[in-house]
């Protein structure tokens, strides 16, 4: 863990050293802090999007299941996490559940203790609810004949889902997924309210030192850059999906 | 449990008042954001290229920057911007921007950036033939806009705008961090004072769900109204 | 126990009559400022502010703000003065002006009894502090920019996390810490209180020398006529001036 931490610091020192000459002074002074935070944001984004995609897929499958309980559960999952603000969810888990303390939470305490872990979990759950809706929409666009055909070939429902429906649903849903990824990145800034030193957390600390509006502008540029990179990456994948 | 009640002992009335402020924030931001979004959409449809680039740059920026950051920028930056604007117009002195207005400014700026895409799409979805037909029967440009384009624009844009409304309703919670006493902040303060943060935050979450559910119902009835007379 | 929230004053934060002096305070910094069961902001800072207003014979409005935005709000003319136990620092003096100090502050490190922590050893463990405060800048100097320093929007939130055991210690201002320790006997001050020569003053806008001078005169006035001592004794059992 500490090796990984050192690696992150080394990256951010390296980036700042390289960028020294070309960045404005107000940024260069605090550059390692911005980049340290940027890396935490990136880390949370990568982990929560990957985990969120997996959970979201399961929820989407549950939503079209033949089991009523599964359908209702998956519907409630999406409804609750899409119907309430992310900030409320973060505070409920960190300040609300966390206030129960180590005695009541027992073995769960190490999780609730860490702002980072709570942030990651809530971001993951939140994005999974949106991804499930997107995928369900994608499955809905497929002609019902496909499932019937797959079943009549002797495929099980699960297999038909895995081999026939989901791959197509992913392709249909890709642009919407891209939007969700950007929204997730922006939402991740809220973990700064539960003590995580992501880009936003570092930005607010730097802001506290001089109250200069510049601070927020630099941070905005970094976020916008990340959004541009993500968009470009998503486009590239989209092209490949279309060819396939 | 009586802490959630109304009246002197409970925080229930305070929570509801917070919820009312949340709705107020969202409604005012919707009105301003919609107007601004319309202007942006027109700029994007303009034949004048720099106008298009300006609008494009604006949406690109807002879509890439966290809402939280935009709200902080609006909060700490509006006065500077207003003062600069006033100076440009030759006016003296600053104008006070209360934090409610700053939050509305931030929220409507975000709404407009997404809303203008929806409006632009809807504008383009009205077939050109209809416009030409309007010209040929001698309607003025304004009549064409008002009688032909706008009613259809509304119908096509409604689902998209409805989604954005729900997004904004939830984004109002960010105003809690600016010490505006909307729903979430009331819940946080109540939780700290009574040492029952879980109960109050859950109550706030439930109230947000109610607001979303009401919005969904309203949206469905608006859509039904806008679609009356349309073939299914 | 009516809990009307402080919101109303803020909602209507439109321009107030010119004579009304708008004073910002925090509301999450007991016993200096806190929101009581009636939803009003009360505390030492508020009493001092009211005494100053009475001395100056001016109408006052108390506005609760979040700490993070309290200086920007002053600069942007959302109110005229900050009476919120604010440390006079060189960094802040670049942005705002201060009156003469109205009390001296010390920092303390708080931890669970028997934790074996020392002030020199805080860099090794998770330490909390309030964002944008003198405590957080001191803590940051101790643990470095990359230490495990957790920042909270309010001091109250950092106390809560210390109590829950999320962090091992917090750096806090002296008097609020003593106040909190009264109902938290499991915790203690680690080592001695830390004197960093911290003086607490009232912040005003840089171009507002008139108000600063008036406040200084009033401050001398309430100290001289015993009002200050009375308020202070009520909260701390001693005169902290």
XYZ file of C-alpha atoms in Angstrom:
717
model
C 0.000 0.000 0.000
C 2.705 2.389 0.942
C 4.644 1.471 -2.181
C 1.573 2.351 -4.211
C 1.251 5.610 -2.314
C 4.881 6.440 -2.990
C 4.366 5.673 -6.647
C 1.457 8.109 -6.801
C 3.532 10.804 -5.127
C 6.394 10.159 -7.499
C 4.067 10.510 -10.481
C 2.671 13.757 -9.226
C 6.101 15.183 -8.408
C 7.284 14.163 -11.853
C 4.324 15.754 -13.594
C 4.763 18.958 -11.645
C 8.489 19.073 -12.307
C 7.892 18.632 -16.028
C 5.110 21.204 -16.113
C 6.957 23.769 -14.014
C 7.912 26.075 -16.852
C 4.608 26.105 -18.672
C 2.090 26.482 -15.841
C 1.125 29.776 -14.162
C 2.820 30.547 -10.879
C -0.365 30.302 -8.826
C -0.739 26.735 -10.028
C 2.921 25.703 -9.892
C 3.191 26.577 -6.174
C 0.540 24.046 -5.242
C 0.945 21.753 -8.233
C 1.772 18.548 -6.299
C -1.386 19.014 -4.241
C -3.597 19.388 -7.287
C -2.031 16.361 -8.955
C -2.133 14.258 -5.765
C -5.844 15.041 -5.642
C -6.276 14.408 -9.341
C -4.835 10.917 -8.921
C -7.229 10.156 -6.063
C -10.139 11.320 -8.239
C -8.891 9.150 -11.092
C -8.478 6.154 -8.796
C -12.000 6.510 -7.383
C -13.394 6.961 -10.875
C -11.711 3.880 -12.324
C -12.648 1.635 -9.406
C -16.234 2.834 -9.035
C -16.946 2.727 -12.761
C -15.643 -0.840 -13.061
C -17.460 -2.065 -9.935
C -20.548 -0.043 -10.821
C -20.682 -1.574 -14.277
C -20.612 -5.095 -12.839
C -23.272 -4.424 -10.234
C -25.326 -2.395 -12.687
C -25.336 -5.307 -15.156
C -26.584 -7.672 -12.472
C -29.316 -5.246 -11.497
C -30.337 -4.802 -15.145
C -30.593 -8.570 -15.582
C -32.618 -8.780 -12.385
C -34.995 -6.172 -13.754
C -35.956 -8.362 -16.699
C -35.970 -11.538 -14.630
C -39.009 -13.830 -14.401
C -38.819 -13.732 -10.599
C -41.071 -11.019 -9.290
C -39.054 -10.473 -6.099
C -35.898 -9.914 -8.122
C -37.667 -7.506 -10.459
C -39.111 -5.493 -7.597
C -35.807 -5.449 -5.716
C -33.910 -4.236 -8.762
C -36.569 -1.619 -9.452
C -36.335 -0.327 -5.880
C -32.541 -0.220 -6.098
C -32.673 1.989 -9.175
C -35.542 4.086 -7.879
C -33.987 4.880 -4.516
C -30.456 5.595 -5.665
C -31.564 7.601 -8.688
C -34.263 9.428 -6.769
C -32.061 10.897 -4.039
C -29.045 13.201 -4.317
C -25.596 11.631 -4.227
C -24.581 14.044 -1.466
C -27.438 12.787 0.722
C -26.344 9.197 0.112
C -22.748 10.014 1.042
C -23.780 11.761 4.243
C -26.246 9.049 5.230
C -23.501 6.444 5.066
C -20.589 8.479 6.414
C -22.201 10.730 9.032
C -25.441 8.797 9.562
C -24.502 5.115 9.663
C -20.979 6.004 10.752
C -22.368 7.669 13.890
C -23.459 4.254 15.153
C -19.816 3.751 16.074
C -17.487 0.738 16.302
C -19.552 -1.104 18.945
C -22.718 -1.339 16.876
C -21.050 -1.709 13.508
C -18.646 -4.435 14.632
C -16.677 -5.975 11.796
C -18.083 -3.387 9.380
C -16.337 -0.605 11.256
C -13.072 -0.613 9.262
C -15.176 0.132 6.193
C -17.204 2.913 7.812
C -14.075 4.333 9.379
C -12.572 5.280 6.058
C -13.951 8.206 4.090
C -12.278 6.795 1.008
C -13.983 3.398 1.319
C -17.385 4.955 2.007
C -16.893 7.310 -0.939
C -15.974 4.455 -3.251
C -18.915 2.319 -2.134
C -21.491 5.073 -2.465
C -20.187 6.183 -5.864
C -20.296 2.553 -7.014
C -23.852 1.968 -5.832
C -25.046 5.269 -7.215
C -23.596 4.697 -10.672
C -24.781 1.072 -10.708
C -28.378 2.305 -10.394
C -27.981 4.558 -13.427
C -26.122 1.922 -15.434
C -28.874 -0.604 -14.702
C -31.462 1.781 -16.143
C -29.346 2.434 -19.212
C -28.793 -1.281 -19.854
C -32.437 -2.119 -19.254
C -33.279 0.491 -21.868
C -30.759 -1.183 -24.186
C -32.264 -4.631 -23.644
C -35.707 -3.139 -24.258
C -34.741 -2.014 -27.759
C -33.922 -5.564 -28.855
C -36.642 -7.451 -30.718
C -38.234 -10.092 -28.450
C -37.773 -12.622 -31.254
C -34.069 -12.801 -30.425
C -34.650 -14.214 -26.983
C -37.236 -16.643 -28.315
C -34.871 -17.771 -31.062
C -32.057 -18.290 -28.572
C -34.319 -20.282 -26.268
C -35.594 -22.420 -29.110
C -31.998 -23.231 -30.041
C -31.743 -24.783 -26.602
C -29.881 -21.975 -24.857
C -30.739 -21.376 -21.235
C -32.086 -17.935 -20.324
C -28.817 -17.079 -18.626
C -26.803 -18.048 -21.636
C -29.099 -16.171 -23.990
C -28.651 -13.142 -21.776
C -24.865 -13.441 -21.738
C -24.295 -14.380 -25.346
C -27.092 -12.676 -27.241
C -28.861 -9.885 -25.384
C -26.271 -8.212 -23.178
C -23.571 -7.743 -25.830
C -26.068 -5.957 -28.051
C -27.506 -3.980 -25.163
C -24.004 -2.787 -24.308
C -23.483 -1.574 -27.841
C -26.787 0.305 -27.903
C -26.178 1.734 -24.456
C -22.578 2.802 -24.971
C -23.148 6.530 -25.667
C -25.466 6.830 -22.669
C -22.893 4.977 -20.571
C -20.295 7.507 -21.657
C -22.462 10.327 -20.343
C -22.920 8.508 -17.068
C -19.159 8.094 -16.711
C -18.662 11.855 -17.012
C -21.442 12.457 -14.479
C -19.770 9.973 -12.142
C -16.484 11.824 -12.458
C -18.194 15.091 -11.580
C -20.120 13.517 -8.733
C -16.905 12.170 -7.251
C -16.017 15.742 -6.233
C -18.540 15.371 -3.403
C -16.341 12.903 -1.507
C -14.361 15.955 -0.403
C -17.202 16.602 2.065
C -16.393 13.338 3.839
C -12.692 14.134 4.336
C -11.341 12.490 1.167
C -8.478 14.475 -0.345
C -9.496 14.112 -3.973
C -8.941 16.933 -6.461
C -11.827 18.890 -4.952
C -10.602 18.325 -1.385
C -7.114 19.538 -2.234
C -8.581 22.482 -4.135
C -10.617 23.584 -1.146
C -7.532 23.346 1.083
C -5.494 25.451 -1.294
C -8.372 27.925 -1.578
C -8.370 28.318 2.209
C -4.814 29.628 2.064
C -5.358 32.665 -0.103
C -9.056 32.833 -1.030
C -8.079 33.306 -4.631
C -10.691 32.423 -7.231
C -7.833 31.248 -9.447
C -7.640 28.119 -7.299
C -11.083 26.994 -8.422
C -10.314 27.860 -12.034
C -7.218 25.639 -12.113
C -9.205 22.810 -10.628
C -12.015 23.368 -13.142
C -9.504 23.139 -15.969
C -8.146 19.850 -14.599
C -11.656 18.381 -14.347
C -12.525 19.607 -17.849
C -9.318 18.034 -19.178
C -10.221 14.721 -17.587
C -13.697 14.959 -19.129
C -12.172 15.617 -22.562
C -9.847 12.625 -22.191
C -12.726 10.388 -21.145
C -14.873 11.594 -24.040
C -12.077 10.916 -26.512
C -11.506 7.449 -25.059
C -15.215 6.630 -25.165
C -15.471 7.765 -28.790
C -12.595 5.506 -29.761
C -14.299 2.513 -28.161
C -17.606 3.456 -29.774
C -16.005 3.346 -33.206
C -14.680 -0.134 -32.597
C -18.063 -1.300 -31.331
C -19.695 -0.059 -34.497
C -17.252 -1.893 -36.758
C -17.662 -5.140 -34.845
C -39.386 9.781 17.029
C -41.084 12.924 18.357
C -38.009 14.766 17.128
C -39.431 14.388 13.620
C -42.770 15.837 14.717
C -44.114 19.287 14.121
C -44.351 22.177 16.508
C -42.039 23.314 19.197
C -40.310 20.036 20.059
C -39.843 18.617 16.628
C -37.820 19.373 13.549
C -40.531 18.186 11.151
C -41.685 21.686 10.291
C -38.098 22.812 9.779
C -37.479 19.908 7.421
C -40.588 20.786 5.439
C -39.521 24.408 5.293
C -36.149 23.206 4.017
C -37.924 21.129 1.401
C -39.940 24.191 0.369
C -36.710 26.137 -0.077
C -35.324 23.257 -2.137
C -38.329 23.405 -4.457
C -38.087 27.185 -4.608
C -34.403 26.990 -5.565
C -35.163 24.445 -8.257
C -38.182 26.261 -9.721
C -36.462 29.653 -9.950
C -33.377 28.005 -11.466
C -35.588 26.158 -13.946
C -37.199 29.376 -15.172
C -33.892 31.177 -15.587
C -32.063 28.123 -16.894
C -34.742 27.459 -19.507
C -34.563 31.023 -20.807
C -30.787 30.988 -20.888
C -30.842 27.524 -22.476
C -33.112 28.820 -25.247
C -30.672 31.661 -25.939
C -27.769 29.193 -26.020
C -29.681 26.909 -28.381
C -30.323 29.824 -30.738
C -26.628 30.717 -30.546
C -25.744 27.154 -31.490
C -28.128 27.291 -34.451
C -26.816 30.679 -35.512
C -25.157 31.240 -38.893
C -22.602 33.430 -37.169
C -19.689 31.107 -36.378
C -18.113 32.899 -33.353
C -21.490 32.778 -31.618
C -21.650 29.032 -32.208
C -18.118 28.550 -30.845
C -18.893 30.588 -27.777
C -21.963 28.509 -26.995
C -20.067 25.323 -27.767
C -17.202 26.278 -25.460
C -19.624 27.122 -22.701
C -21.402 23.773 -22.787
C -18.112 21.913 -23.038
C -16.855 23.672 -19.906
C -20.000 23.169 -17.829
C -20.332 19.525 -18.850
C -16.751 18.782 -17.834
C -16.656 20.553 -14.471
C -18.255 19.204 -11.272
C -21.522 20.865 -10.280
C -20.081 21.351 -6.819
C -17.193 23.370 -8.228
C -19.535 25.439 -10.418
C -21.642 26.293 -7.396
C -18.578 27.340 -5.409
C -17.404 29.425 -8.353
C -20.847 31.022 -8.583
C -20.837 31.653 -4.861
C -17.393 33.186 -4.643
C -17.237 34.618 -8.145
C -20.589 36.212 -8.955
C -19.919 39.467 -7.182
C -16.648 39.896 -8.972
C -18.351 39.136 -12.277
C -21.272 41.446 -11.576
C -18.949 44.246 -10.498
C -16.849 43.774 -13.632
C -19.968 43.804 -15.790
C -21.234 46.932 -14.078
C -17.882 48.616 -14.609
C -18.062 47.761 -18.301
C -21.416 49.485 -18.488
C -19.940 52.468 -16.693
C -21.826 51.829 -13.461
C -20.275 52.514 -10.090
C -20.008 50.231 -7.126
C -20.739 46.577 -6.538
C -24.108 44.947 -6.347
C -24.827 42.590 -3.526
C -25.597 39.049 -4.580
C -27.173 37.061 -1.757
C -26.200 33.427 -1.573
C -29.621 32.246 -2.684
C -29.136 34.184 -5.909
C -25.612 32.804 -6.305
C -26.949 29.266 -5.966
C -29.713 30.003 -8.477
C -27.075 31.420 -10.813
C -24.948 28.292 -10.569
C -27.851 25.867 -10.915
C -29.400 27.664 -13.883
C -26.006 27.923 -15.597
C -25.746 24.134 -15.338
C -29.340 23.562 -16.454
C -28.874 25.831 -19.470
C -25.769 23.980 -20.651
C -27.636 20.669 -20.828
C -31.025 22.164 -21.692
C -29.770 23.946 -24.809
C -28.818 20.600 -26.374
C -32.324 19.264 -25.778
C -33.903 22.403 -27.220
C -31.558 22.417 -30.203
C -32.378 18.793 -30.938
C -36.089 19.515 -30.712
C -35.747 22.554 -32.950
C -34.072 20.497 -35.637
C -36.658 17.733 -35.265
C -39.403 19.962 -36.631
C -39.402 19.105 -40.355
C -38.279 21.888 -42.659
C -41.213 21.244 -44.953
C -43.566 22.579 -42.316
C -41.625 25.824 -42.100
C -41.650 26.169 -45.872
C -45.354 25.435 -45.889
C -45.817 28.186 -43.316
C -43.937 30.636 -45.547
C -45.970 29.657 -48.564
C -49.286 30.314 -46.844
C -48.004 33.758 -45.971
C -47.246 33.438 -42.239
C -44.720 35.891 -40.801
C -41.500 34.611 -39.249
C -42.875 35.242 -35.784
C -46.122 33.428 -36.598
C -44.144 30.474 -37.899
C -42.118 30.361 -34.710
C -45.070 30.815 -32.416
C -47.706 28.726 -34.212
C -45.670 25.970 -35.823
C -42.307 25.583 -34.206
C -42.863 26.299 -30.541
C -45.795 23.903 -29.877
C -43.908 21.021 -31.435
C -40.604 22.031 -29.898
C -42.246 21.868 -26.489
C -43.650 18.410 -27.133
C -40.367 16.975 -28.402
C -38.185 18.610 -25.752
C -40.399 17.758 -22.796
C -39.010 14.321 -21.874
C -35.420 15.577 -22.029
C -36.190 18.681 -20.020
C -38.058 16.550 -17.498
C -34.921 14.496 -16.913
C -32.871 17.637 -16.457
C -35.385 18.918 -13.936
C -34.890 15.780 -11.854
C -31.126 16.202 -12.060
C -31.410 19.805 -10.923
C -33.787 18.990 -8.102
C -31.090 16.718 -6.708
C -28.300 19.204 -7.398
C -29.992 21.742 -5.123
C -28.619 19.654 -2.249
C -25.174 21.053 -3.059
C -26.408 24.398 -1.771
C -26.144 22.842 1.704
C -22.387 23.266 1.436
C -22.928 26.999 0.821
C -24.824 27.215 4.148
C -28.175 27.728 2.438
C -30.840 26.187 4.618
C -32.407 23.882 2.091
C -33.552 20.381 2.976
C -30.183 18.668 3.333
C -28.606 21.351 5.477
C -31.580 21.482 7.805
C -31.242 17.724 8.207
C -27.510 18.016 8.910
C -27.964 20.756 11.499
C -30.869 18.914 13.128
C -28.764 15.761 13.218
C -25.885 17.566 14.914
C -28.037 19.364 17.468
C -30.031 16.250 18.436
C -27.140 13.812 17.905
C -29.373 11.725 15.652
C -27.720 12.262 12.255
C -28.904 8.962 10.783
C -32.583 9.590 11.412
C -32.561 13.114 10.020
C -30.472 12.313 6.968
C -32.765 9.370 6.192
C -35.760 11.663 6.602
C -34.183 14.092 4.146
C -33.553 11.230 1.715
C -37.188 10.175 1.981
C -38.366 13.731 1.309
C -36.173 13.897 -1.793
C -37.790 10.654 -2.975
C -41.217 12.206 -2.474
C -40.187 15.262 -4.476
C -38.877 13.042 -7.278
C -42.060 10.976 -7.290
C -44.241 14.094 -7.515
C -42.041 15.396 -10.326
C -42.466 12.125 -12.209
C -46.246 12.359 -11.946
C -46.229 15.979 -13.081
C -43.973 15.161 -15.984
C -46.238 12.342 -17.122
C -49.288 14.601 -17.065
C -47.436 17.389 -18.901
C -46.337 14.920 -21.538
C -49.850 13.572 -21.904
C -51.102 17.124 -22.387
C -48.426 18.014 -24.892
C -49.091 14.833 -26.841
C -52.856 15.164 -27.018
C -54.026 14.824 -30.565
C -50.859 13.013 -31.605
C -51.240 9.668 -33.299
C -49.734 6.872 -31.275
C -37.988 24.704 22.267
C -38.969 26.292 18.997
C -36.367 25.625 16.414
C -36.738 28.295 13.846
C -33.729 28.097 11.648
C -31.343 30.890 11.030
C -32.279 30.532 7.390
C -34.709 33.356 7.299
C -32.172 36.076 7.853
C -30.003 34.536 5.159
C -32.807 34.023 2.693
C -33.678 37.642 2.844
C -30.022 38.629 2.732
C -30.995 41.479 0.487
C -29.562 44.901 1.197
C -30.411 45.909 4.736
C -30.992 49.416 5.988
C -27.682 51.244 5.830
C -27.292 51.683 9.576
C -27.702 48.007 10.380
C -24.343 46.423 11.000
C -24.224 42.915 9.563
C -22.013 40.603 11.589
C -21.118 37.107 10.495
C -20.419 34.283 12.881
C -20.134 30.559 12.533
C -22.597 28.556 14.598
C -20.642 25.329 15.002
C -17.944 26.365 17.448
C -19.210 25.923 20.989
C -19.064 27.714 23.357
C -18.179 30.640 21.107
C -21.030 30.100 18.696
C -23.514 27.300 18.388
C -27.085 26.770 17.361
C -29.207 26.197 20.444
C -32.339 24.117 20.808
C -34.399 27.118 19.713
C -32.483 27.327 16.475
C -30.796 30.604 17.450
C -27.083 31.225 17.231
C -25.729 31.802 20.706
C -22.342 31.881 22.404
C -19.465 34.026 23.583
C -18.822 35.562 20.170
C -22.470 36.492 19.782
C -22.620 38.081 23.232
C -19.460 40.054 22.513
C -20.853 41.176 19.159
C -24.096 42.300 20.804
C -22.210 44.128 23.541
C -20.126 45.920 20.903
C -23.256 46.909 19.001
C -24.837 48.232 22.172
C -21.688 50.214 22.909
C -21.662 51.680 19.389
C -25.422 52.249 19.610
C -25.984 50.479 16.343
C -28.594 48.067 15.138
C -27.014 44.652 14.453
C -27.919 41.584 12.498
C -26.128 38.297 13.198
C -25.607 36.070 10.177
C -24.479 32.449 10.445
C -21.977 31.364 7.793
C -19.995 28.285 6.995
C -16.375 28.706 7.998
C -15.036 27.885 4.564
C -16.749 30.866 2.967
C -16.735 33.322 5.825
C -13.859 35.530 4.581
C -14.946 35.554 0.929
C -18.400 36.582 2.126
C -16.944 39.569 3.977
C -14.869 40.620 1.007
C -17.939 40.338 -1.202
C -19.927 42.641 1.068
C -22.386 40.023 2.278
C -21.795 41.447 5.779
C -19.552 44.039 7.403
C -17.626 42.244 10.143
C -16.748 38.754 11.309
C -16.938 38.034 15.031
C -16.159 34.337 14.911
C -13.068 33.696 17.027
C -10.913 34.318 14.006
C -7.152 34.187 14.378
C -5.227 37.165 13.110
C -2.800 35.706 10.562
C -0.494 37.215 7.980
C -2.249 35.272 5.235
C -5.662 36.625 6.210
C -4.278 40.144 6.580
C -3.623 40.112 2.847
C -7.371 39.923 2.327
C -9.006 41.578 5.339
C -8.250 43.948 8.196
C -8.429 43.073 11.882
C -9.329 44.968 15.034
C -7.209 44.684 18.155
C -7.337 41.181 19.607
C -10.237 40.384 21.927
C -8.699 37.231 23.367
C -5.690 34.923 22.984
C -6.079 31.447 21.650
C -3.965 28.348 22.108
C -4.073 25.083 20.262
C -4.405 21.681 21.852
C -4.123 18.145 20.668
C -7.031 15.996 21.809
C -6.931 12.212 21.970
C -8.439 9.292 23.834
C -7.100 8.889 27.369
C -4.127 6.569 27.498
C -3.549 6.709 23.745
C 0.146 7.299 24.343
C 0.176 9.928 21.618
C 2.571 12.842 21.857
C 2.401 16.190 20.128
C 5.585 15.337 18.237
C 4.154 12.035 17.116
C 0.978 13.261 15.422
C 2.403 12.827 11.964
C 2.249 9.051 12.433
C -1.523 8.845 12.824
C -4.737 10.186 11.393
C -5.264 13.681 12.728
C -8.302 15.877 12.180
C -8.848 19.621 12.099
C -11.319 22.151 10.837
C -10.819 23.162 7.215
C -9.416 26.633 6.643
C -8.594 27.244 10.317
C -5.472 28.112 12.267
C -5.543 24.553 13.618
C -5.482 23.043 10.160
C -2.580 25.197 9.000
C -0.610 24.346 12.134
C -1.429 20.658 11.756
C -0.444 20.772 8.118
C 2.948 22.191 9.065
C 3.408 19.311 11.494
C 2.297 16.429 9.307
C 3.294 17.878 5.935
C 1.136 18.358 2.862
C 0.948 14.600 2.391
C 0.284 13.516 5.970
C -2.980 11.925 7.001
C -4.749 15.143 7.876
C -8.556 14.975 7.679
C -10.322 18.255 7.172
C -13.878 18.923 8.331
C -16.264 21.687 7.417
C -17.072 22.281 11.087
C -15.208 21.731 14.359
C -18.265 19.835 15.606
C -17.912 17.292 12.796
C -14.266 16.705 13.732
C -15.232 16.135 17.386
C -17.840 13.605 16.245
C -15.286 11.669 14.215
C -12.779 11.682 17.078
C -15.451 10.313 19.378
C -16.414 7.644 16.847
C -12.769 6.641 16.556
C -12.348 7.485 12.885
C -9.317 9.595 13.742
C -6.760 9.273 16.518
C -6.498 12.901 17.458
C -7.600 16.359 16.502
C -5.951 19.725 16.667
C -8.446 22.125 18.158
C -8.660 25.564 19.641
C -8.209 25.613 23.406
C -11.527 26.882 24.790
C -13.853 24.847 22.550
C -11.774 21.786 23.456
C -12.209 22.396 27.184
C -15.931 22.850 26.648
C -16.189 19.586 24.744
C -14.068 17.658 27.248
C -16.625 18.497 29.949
C -19.048 15.910 28.527
C -16.400 13.599 27.097
C -14.393 12.316 30.047
C -12.744 9.563 27.969
C -10.660 12.123 26.148
C -7.857 14.400 27.220
C -5.514 17.122 26.139
C -2.227 15.621 25.006
C 0.764 17.383 26.553
C 0.619 21.114 27.164
C -1.487 23.598 25.309
C 0.376 24.907 22.316
C 1.091 28.621 22.305
C 1.545 29.840 18.769
C 1.004 33.478 19.717
C -2.477 33.280 18.298
C -4.538 36.425 18.766
C -8.245 36.543 18.010
C -9.672 39.609 16.322
C -12.682 40.917 14.466
C -12.268 40.988 10.706
C -13.504 43.886 8.591
C -13.031 44.804 4.941
C -9.712 46.443 4.107
C -11.321 49.686 2.979
C -13.419 49.936 6.119
C -11.012 51.658 8.550
C -13.920 53.631 9.993
C -15.679 50.501 11.228
C -12.418 48.999 12.476
C -11.674 52.071 14.575
C -15.222 52.213 15.900
C -15.010 48.548 16.890
C -11.661 49.102 18.627
C -13.110 51.963 20.650
C -16.159 49.895 21.563
C -13.948 46.936 22.511
C -11.933 49.107 24.872
C -15.242 50.394 26.199
C -16.740 47.015 27.053
C -13.485 45.849 28.650
C -13.280 49.023 30.731
C -16.895 48.972 31.917
C -16.732 45.313 32.930
C -19.196 43.975 30.334
C -16.472 41.868 28.749
C -15.379 40.382 32.070
C -18.957 39.546 32.922
C -19.586 37.728 29.632
C -16.276 35.897 29.855
C -16.829 34.752 33.422
C -20.242 33.492 32.428
C -18.700 31.162 29.885
C -15.253 30.316 31.225
C -15.299 31.264 34.896
C -12.472 33.665 34.204
C -11.646 36.748 32.154
C -9.944 35.505 28.989
C -9.116 38.919 27.596
